Short mmCIF file of N, CA and C in Angstrom, two decimals:
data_model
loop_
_atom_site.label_atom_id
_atom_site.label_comp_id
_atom_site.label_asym_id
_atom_site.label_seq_id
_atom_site.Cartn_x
_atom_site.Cartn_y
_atom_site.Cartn_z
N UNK J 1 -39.80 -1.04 71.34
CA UNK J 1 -39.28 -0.51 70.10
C UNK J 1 -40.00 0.81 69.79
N UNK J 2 -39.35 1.83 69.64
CA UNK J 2 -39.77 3.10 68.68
C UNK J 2 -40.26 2.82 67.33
N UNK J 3 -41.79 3.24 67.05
CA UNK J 3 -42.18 3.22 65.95
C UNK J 3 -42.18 4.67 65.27
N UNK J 4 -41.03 4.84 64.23
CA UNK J 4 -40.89 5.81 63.43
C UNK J 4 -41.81 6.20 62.84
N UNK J 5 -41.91 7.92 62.15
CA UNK J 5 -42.95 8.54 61.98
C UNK J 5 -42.33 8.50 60.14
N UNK J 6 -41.38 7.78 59.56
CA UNK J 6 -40.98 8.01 57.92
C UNK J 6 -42.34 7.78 57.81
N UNK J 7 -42.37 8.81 56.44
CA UNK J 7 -43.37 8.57 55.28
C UNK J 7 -42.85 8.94 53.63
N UNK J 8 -42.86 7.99 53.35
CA UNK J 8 -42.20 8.21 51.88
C UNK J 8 -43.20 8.71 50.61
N UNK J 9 -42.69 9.48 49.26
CA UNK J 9 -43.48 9.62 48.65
C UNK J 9 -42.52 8.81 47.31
N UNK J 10 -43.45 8.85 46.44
CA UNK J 10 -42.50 8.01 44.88
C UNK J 10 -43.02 8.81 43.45
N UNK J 11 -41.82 8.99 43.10
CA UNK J 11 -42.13 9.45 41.49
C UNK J 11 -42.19 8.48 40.16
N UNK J 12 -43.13 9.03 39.96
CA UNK J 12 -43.68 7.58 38.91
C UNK J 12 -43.59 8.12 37.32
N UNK J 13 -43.14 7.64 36.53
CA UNK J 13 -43.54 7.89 35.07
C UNK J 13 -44.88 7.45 34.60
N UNK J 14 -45.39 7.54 33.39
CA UNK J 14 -46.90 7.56 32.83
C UNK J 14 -46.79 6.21 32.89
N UNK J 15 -46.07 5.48 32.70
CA UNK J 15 -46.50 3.81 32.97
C UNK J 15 -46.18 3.37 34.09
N UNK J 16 -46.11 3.84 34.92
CA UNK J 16 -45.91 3.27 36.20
C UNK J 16 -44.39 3.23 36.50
N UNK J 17 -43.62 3.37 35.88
CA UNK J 17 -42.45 3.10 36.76
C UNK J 17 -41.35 4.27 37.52
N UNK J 18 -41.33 3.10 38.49
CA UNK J 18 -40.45 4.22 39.97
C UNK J 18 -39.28 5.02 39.41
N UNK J 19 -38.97 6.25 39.53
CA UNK J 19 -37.84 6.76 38.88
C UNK J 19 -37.05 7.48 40.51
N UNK J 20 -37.95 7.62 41.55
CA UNK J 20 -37.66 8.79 42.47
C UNK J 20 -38.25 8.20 43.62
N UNK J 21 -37.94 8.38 44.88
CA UNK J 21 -38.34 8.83 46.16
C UNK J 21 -37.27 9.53 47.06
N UNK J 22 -38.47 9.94 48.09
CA UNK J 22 -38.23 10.57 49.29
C UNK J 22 -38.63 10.28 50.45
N UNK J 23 -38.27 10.34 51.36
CA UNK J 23 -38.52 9.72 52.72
C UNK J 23 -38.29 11.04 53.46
N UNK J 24 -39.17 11.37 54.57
CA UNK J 24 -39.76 12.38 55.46
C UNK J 24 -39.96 12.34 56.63
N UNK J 25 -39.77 13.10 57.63
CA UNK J 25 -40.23 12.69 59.00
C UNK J 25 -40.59 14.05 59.80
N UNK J 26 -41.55 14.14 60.51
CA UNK J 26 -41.18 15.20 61.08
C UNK J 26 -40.04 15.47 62.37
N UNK J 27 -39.42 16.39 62.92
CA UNK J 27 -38.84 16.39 64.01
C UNK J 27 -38.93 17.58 64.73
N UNK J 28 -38.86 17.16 65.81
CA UNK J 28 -39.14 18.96 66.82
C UNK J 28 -38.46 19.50 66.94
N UNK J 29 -38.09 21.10 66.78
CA UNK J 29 -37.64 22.08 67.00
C UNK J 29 -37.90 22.51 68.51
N UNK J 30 -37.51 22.18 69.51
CA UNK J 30 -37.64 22.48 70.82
C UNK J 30 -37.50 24.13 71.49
N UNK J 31 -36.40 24.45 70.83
CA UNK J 31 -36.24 26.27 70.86
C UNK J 31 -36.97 27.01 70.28
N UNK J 32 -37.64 26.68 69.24
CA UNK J 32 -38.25 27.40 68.44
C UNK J 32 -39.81 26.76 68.94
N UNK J 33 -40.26 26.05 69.20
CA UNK J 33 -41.51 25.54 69.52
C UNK J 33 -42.54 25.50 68.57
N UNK J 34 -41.39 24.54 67.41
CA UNK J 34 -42.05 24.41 66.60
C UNK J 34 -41.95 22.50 66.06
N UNK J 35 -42.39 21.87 64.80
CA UNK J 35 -42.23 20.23 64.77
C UNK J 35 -41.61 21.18 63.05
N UNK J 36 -40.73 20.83 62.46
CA UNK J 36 -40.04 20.56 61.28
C UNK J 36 -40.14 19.54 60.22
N UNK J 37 -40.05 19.43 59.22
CA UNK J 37 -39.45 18.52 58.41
C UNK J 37 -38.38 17.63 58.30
N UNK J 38 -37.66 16.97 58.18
CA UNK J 38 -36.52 16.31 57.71
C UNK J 38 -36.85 15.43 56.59
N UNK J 39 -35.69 15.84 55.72
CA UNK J 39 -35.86 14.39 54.74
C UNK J 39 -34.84 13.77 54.71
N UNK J 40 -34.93 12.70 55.10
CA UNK J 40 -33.54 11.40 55.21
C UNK J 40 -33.36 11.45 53.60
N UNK J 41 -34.18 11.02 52.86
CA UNK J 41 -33.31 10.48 51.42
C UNK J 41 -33.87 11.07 50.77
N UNK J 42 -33.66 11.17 49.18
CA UNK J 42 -33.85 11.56 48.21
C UNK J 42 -32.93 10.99 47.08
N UNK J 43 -33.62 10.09 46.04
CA UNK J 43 -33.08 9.45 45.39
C UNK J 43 -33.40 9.70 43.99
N UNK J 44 -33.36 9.96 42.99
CA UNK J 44 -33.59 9.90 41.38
C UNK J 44 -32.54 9.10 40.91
N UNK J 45 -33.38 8.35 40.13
CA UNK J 45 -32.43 7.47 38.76
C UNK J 45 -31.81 8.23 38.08
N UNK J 46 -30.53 7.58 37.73
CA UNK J 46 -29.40 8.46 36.88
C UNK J 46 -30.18 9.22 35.55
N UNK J 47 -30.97 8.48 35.26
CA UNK J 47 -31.46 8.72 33.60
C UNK J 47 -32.45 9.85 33.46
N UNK J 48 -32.79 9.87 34.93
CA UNK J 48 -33.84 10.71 34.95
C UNK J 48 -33.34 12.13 35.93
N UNK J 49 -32.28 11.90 36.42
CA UNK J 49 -31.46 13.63 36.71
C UNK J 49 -31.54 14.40 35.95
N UNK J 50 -31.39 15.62 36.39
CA UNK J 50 -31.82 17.02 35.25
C UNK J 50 -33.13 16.56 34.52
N UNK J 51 -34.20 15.94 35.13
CA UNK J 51 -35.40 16.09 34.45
C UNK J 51 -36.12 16.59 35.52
N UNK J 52 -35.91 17.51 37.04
CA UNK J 52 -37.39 18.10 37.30
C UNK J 52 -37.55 17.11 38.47
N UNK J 53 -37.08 16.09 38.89
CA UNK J 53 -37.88 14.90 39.52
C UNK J 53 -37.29 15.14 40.92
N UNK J 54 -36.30 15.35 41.28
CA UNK J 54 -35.43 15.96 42.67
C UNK J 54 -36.30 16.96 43.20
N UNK J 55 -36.58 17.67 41.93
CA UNK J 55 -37.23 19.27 42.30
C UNK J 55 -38.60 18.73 43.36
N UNK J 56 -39.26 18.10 41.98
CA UNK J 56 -40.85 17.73 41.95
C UNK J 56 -40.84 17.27 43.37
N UNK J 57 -40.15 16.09 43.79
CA UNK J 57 -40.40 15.31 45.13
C UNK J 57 -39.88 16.57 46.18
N UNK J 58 -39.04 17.39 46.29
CA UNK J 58 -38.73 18.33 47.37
C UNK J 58 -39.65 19.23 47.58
N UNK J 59 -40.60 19.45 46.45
CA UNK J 59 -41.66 20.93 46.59
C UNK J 59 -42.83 19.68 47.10
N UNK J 60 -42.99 18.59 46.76
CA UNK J 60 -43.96 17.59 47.22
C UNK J 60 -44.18 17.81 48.82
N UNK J 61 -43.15 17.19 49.22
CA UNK J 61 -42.56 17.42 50.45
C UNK J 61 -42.88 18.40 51.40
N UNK J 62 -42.33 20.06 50.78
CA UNK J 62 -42.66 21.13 51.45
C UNK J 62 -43.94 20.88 50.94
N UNK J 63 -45.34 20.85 50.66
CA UNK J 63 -46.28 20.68 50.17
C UNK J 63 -46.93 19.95 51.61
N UNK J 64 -46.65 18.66 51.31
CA UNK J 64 -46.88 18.05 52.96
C UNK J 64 -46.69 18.77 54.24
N UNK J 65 -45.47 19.15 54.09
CA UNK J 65 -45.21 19.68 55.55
C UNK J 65 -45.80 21.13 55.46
N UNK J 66 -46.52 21.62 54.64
CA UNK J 66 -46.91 23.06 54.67
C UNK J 66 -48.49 23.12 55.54
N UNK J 67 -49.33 21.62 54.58
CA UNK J 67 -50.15 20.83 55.11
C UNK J 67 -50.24 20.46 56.83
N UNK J 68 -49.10 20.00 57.15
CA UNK J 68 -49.10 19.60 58.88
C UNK J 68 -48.90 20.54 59.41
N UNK J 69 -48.60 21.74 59.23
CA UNK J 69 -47.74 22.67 59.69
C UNK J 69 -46.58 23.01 60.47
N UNK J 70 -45.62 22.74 59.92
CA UNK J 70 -44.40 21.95 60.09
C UNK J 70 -43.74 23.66 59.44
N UNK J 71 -42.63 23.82 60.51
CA UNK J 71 -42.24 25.00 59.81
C UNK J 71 -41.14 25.05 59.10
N UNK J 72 -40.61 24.04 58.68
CA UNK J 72 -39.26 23.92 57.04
C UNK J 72 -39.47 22.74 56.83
N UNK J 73 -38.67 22.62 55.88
CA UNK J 73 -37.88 20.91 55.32
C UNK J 73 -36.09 21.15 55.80
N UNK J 74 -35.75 20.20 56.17
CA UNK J 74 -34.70 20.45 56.47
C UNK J 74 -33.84 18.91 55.93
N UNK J 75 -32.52 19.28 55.33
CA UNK J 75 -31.64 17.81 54.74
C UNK J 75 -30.57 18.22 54.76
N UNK J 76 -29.58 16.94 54.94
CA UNK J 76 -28.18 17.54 54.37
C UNK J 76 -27.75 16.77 53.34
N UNK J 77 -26.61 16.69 52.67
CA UNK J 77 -26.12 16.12 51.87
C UNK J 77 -24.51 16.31 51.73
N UNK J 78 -24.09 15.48 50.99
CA UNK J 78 -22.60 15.37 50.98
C UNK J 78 -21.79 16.80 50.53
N UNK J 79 -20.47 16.92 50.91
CA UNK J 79 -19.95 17.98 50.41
C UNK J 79 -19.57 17.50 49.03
N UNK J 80 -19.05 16.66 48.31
CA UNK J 80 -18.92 16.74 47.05
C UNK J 80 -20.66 16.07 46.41
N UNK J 81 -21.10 16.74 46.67
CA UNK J 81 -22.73 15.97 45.51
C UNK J 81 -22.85 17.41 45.03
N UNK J 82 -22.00 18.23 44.10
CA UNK J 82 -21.97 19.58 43.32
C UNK J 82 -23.56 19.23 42.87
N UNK J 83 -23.70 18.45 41.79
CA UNK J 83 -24.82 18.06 40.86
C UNK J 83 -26.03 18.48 41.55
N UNK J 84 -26.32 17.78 42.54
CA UNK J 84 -27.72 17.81 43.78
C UNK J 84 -27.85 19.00 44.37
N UNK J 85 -26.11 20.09 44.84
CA UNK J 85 -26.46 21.21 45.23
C UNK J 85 -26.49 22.34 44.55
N UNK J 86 -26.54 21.78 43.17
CA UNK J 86 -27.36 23.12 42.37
C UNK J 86 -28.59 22.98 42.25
N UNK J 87 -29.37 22.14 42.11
CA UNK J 87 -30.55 22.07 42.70
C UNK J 87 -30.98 22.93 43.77
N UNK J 88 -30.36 22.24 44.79
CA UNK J 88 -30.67 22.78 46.30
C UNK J 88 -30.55 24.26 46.44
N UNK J 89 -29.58 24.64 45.95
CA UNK J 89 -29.40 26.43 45.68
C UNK J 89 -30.13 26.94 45.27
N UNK J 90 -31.34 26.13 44.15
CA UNK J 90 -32.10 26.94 43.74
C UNK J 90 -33.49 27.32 44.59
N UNK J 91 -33.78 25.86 45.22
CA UNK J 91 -34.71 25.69 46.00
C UNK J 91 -34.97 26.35 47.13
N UNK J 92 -33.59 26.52 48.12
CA UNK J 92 -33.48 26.21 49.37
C UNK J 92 -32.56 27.33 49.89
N UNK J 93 -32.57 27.73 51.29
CA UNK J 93 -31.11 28.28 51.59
C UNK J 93 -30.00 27.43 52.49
N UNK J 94 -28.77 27.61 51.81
CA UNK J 94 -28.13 26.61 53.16
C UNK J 94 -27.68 27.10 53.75
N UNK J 95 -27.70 26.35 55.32
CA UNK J 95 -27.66 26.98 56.44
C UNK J 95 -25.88 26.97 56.75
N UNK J 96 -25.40 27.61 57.50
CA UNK J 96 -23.88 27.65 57.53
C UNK J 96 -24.02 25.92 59.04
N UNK J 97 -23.83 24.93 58.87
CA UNK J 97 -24.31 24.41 59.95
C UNK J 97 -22.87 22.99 59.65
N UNK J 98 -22.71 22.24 60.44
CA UNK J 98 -21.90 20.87 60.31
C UNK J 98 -22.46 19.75 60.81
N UNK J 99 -22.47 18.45 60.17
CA UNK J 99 -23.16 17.16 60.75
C UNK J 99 -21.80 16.59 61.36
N UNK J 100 -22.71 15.77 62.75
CA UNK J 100 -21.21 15.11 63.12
C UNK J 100 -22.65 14.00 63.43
N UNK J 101 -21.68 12.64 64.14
CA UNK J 101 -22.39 11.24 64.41
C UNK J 101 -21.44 10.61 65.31
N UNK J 102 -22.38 9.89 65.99
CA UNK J 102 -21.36 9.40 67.01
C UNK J 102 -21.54 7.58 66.84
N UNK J 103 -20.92 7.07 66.42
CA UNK J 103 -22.10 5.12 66.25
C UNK J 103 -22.05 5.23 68.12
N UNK J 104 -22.99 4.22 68.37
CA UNK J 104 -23.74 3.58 69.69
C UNK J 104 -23.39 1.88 69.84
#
């Protein structure tokens, strides 16, 4: 079995409770000869959208991977999630790129 390299982080309110995570991995850039970021998920509670917490965990993130030296964060996300990619617009640039999948 492949033991995966995820590492998740969690956003917490002043009493402890979970509002957010993210999950991270690095992956290699083979052409570039470099190891990258990826983030599989990114989740915020409804209640807590438009408060900062999407942001907070994505700059977390690049934060880590700035740390390993990892040269981006890299994610995708749905074509209709408008909400999440104004966020991302602000953050990030998107790349002109397409996901495809094949199941096994």
């Amino acid at each position: 079995m492949t033991r995966l390299q995820v590492k998740a982080i969690v956003a917490v309110t002043q009493d402890g409770r979970a509002v957010g995570l993210a999950h991270y991995r690095p992956f290699p850039r083979p052409l570039r000869a470099t190891v990258a970021c990826f983030l599989d998920d990114l989740f915020v509670q409804e209640d807590f959208r438009r408060a900062g917490v999407g942001t907070a965990l994505i700059r977390e993130v690049a934060k880590i991977a700035r740390s390993k030296g990892w040269s981006s964060v890299r994610w995708i996300t749905s074509e209709s999630n408008h909400r999440a990619q104004a966020v991302y617009d602000r953050i990030a640039t998107k790349l002109d790129k397409l996901t495809y999948e094949m199941p096994v």
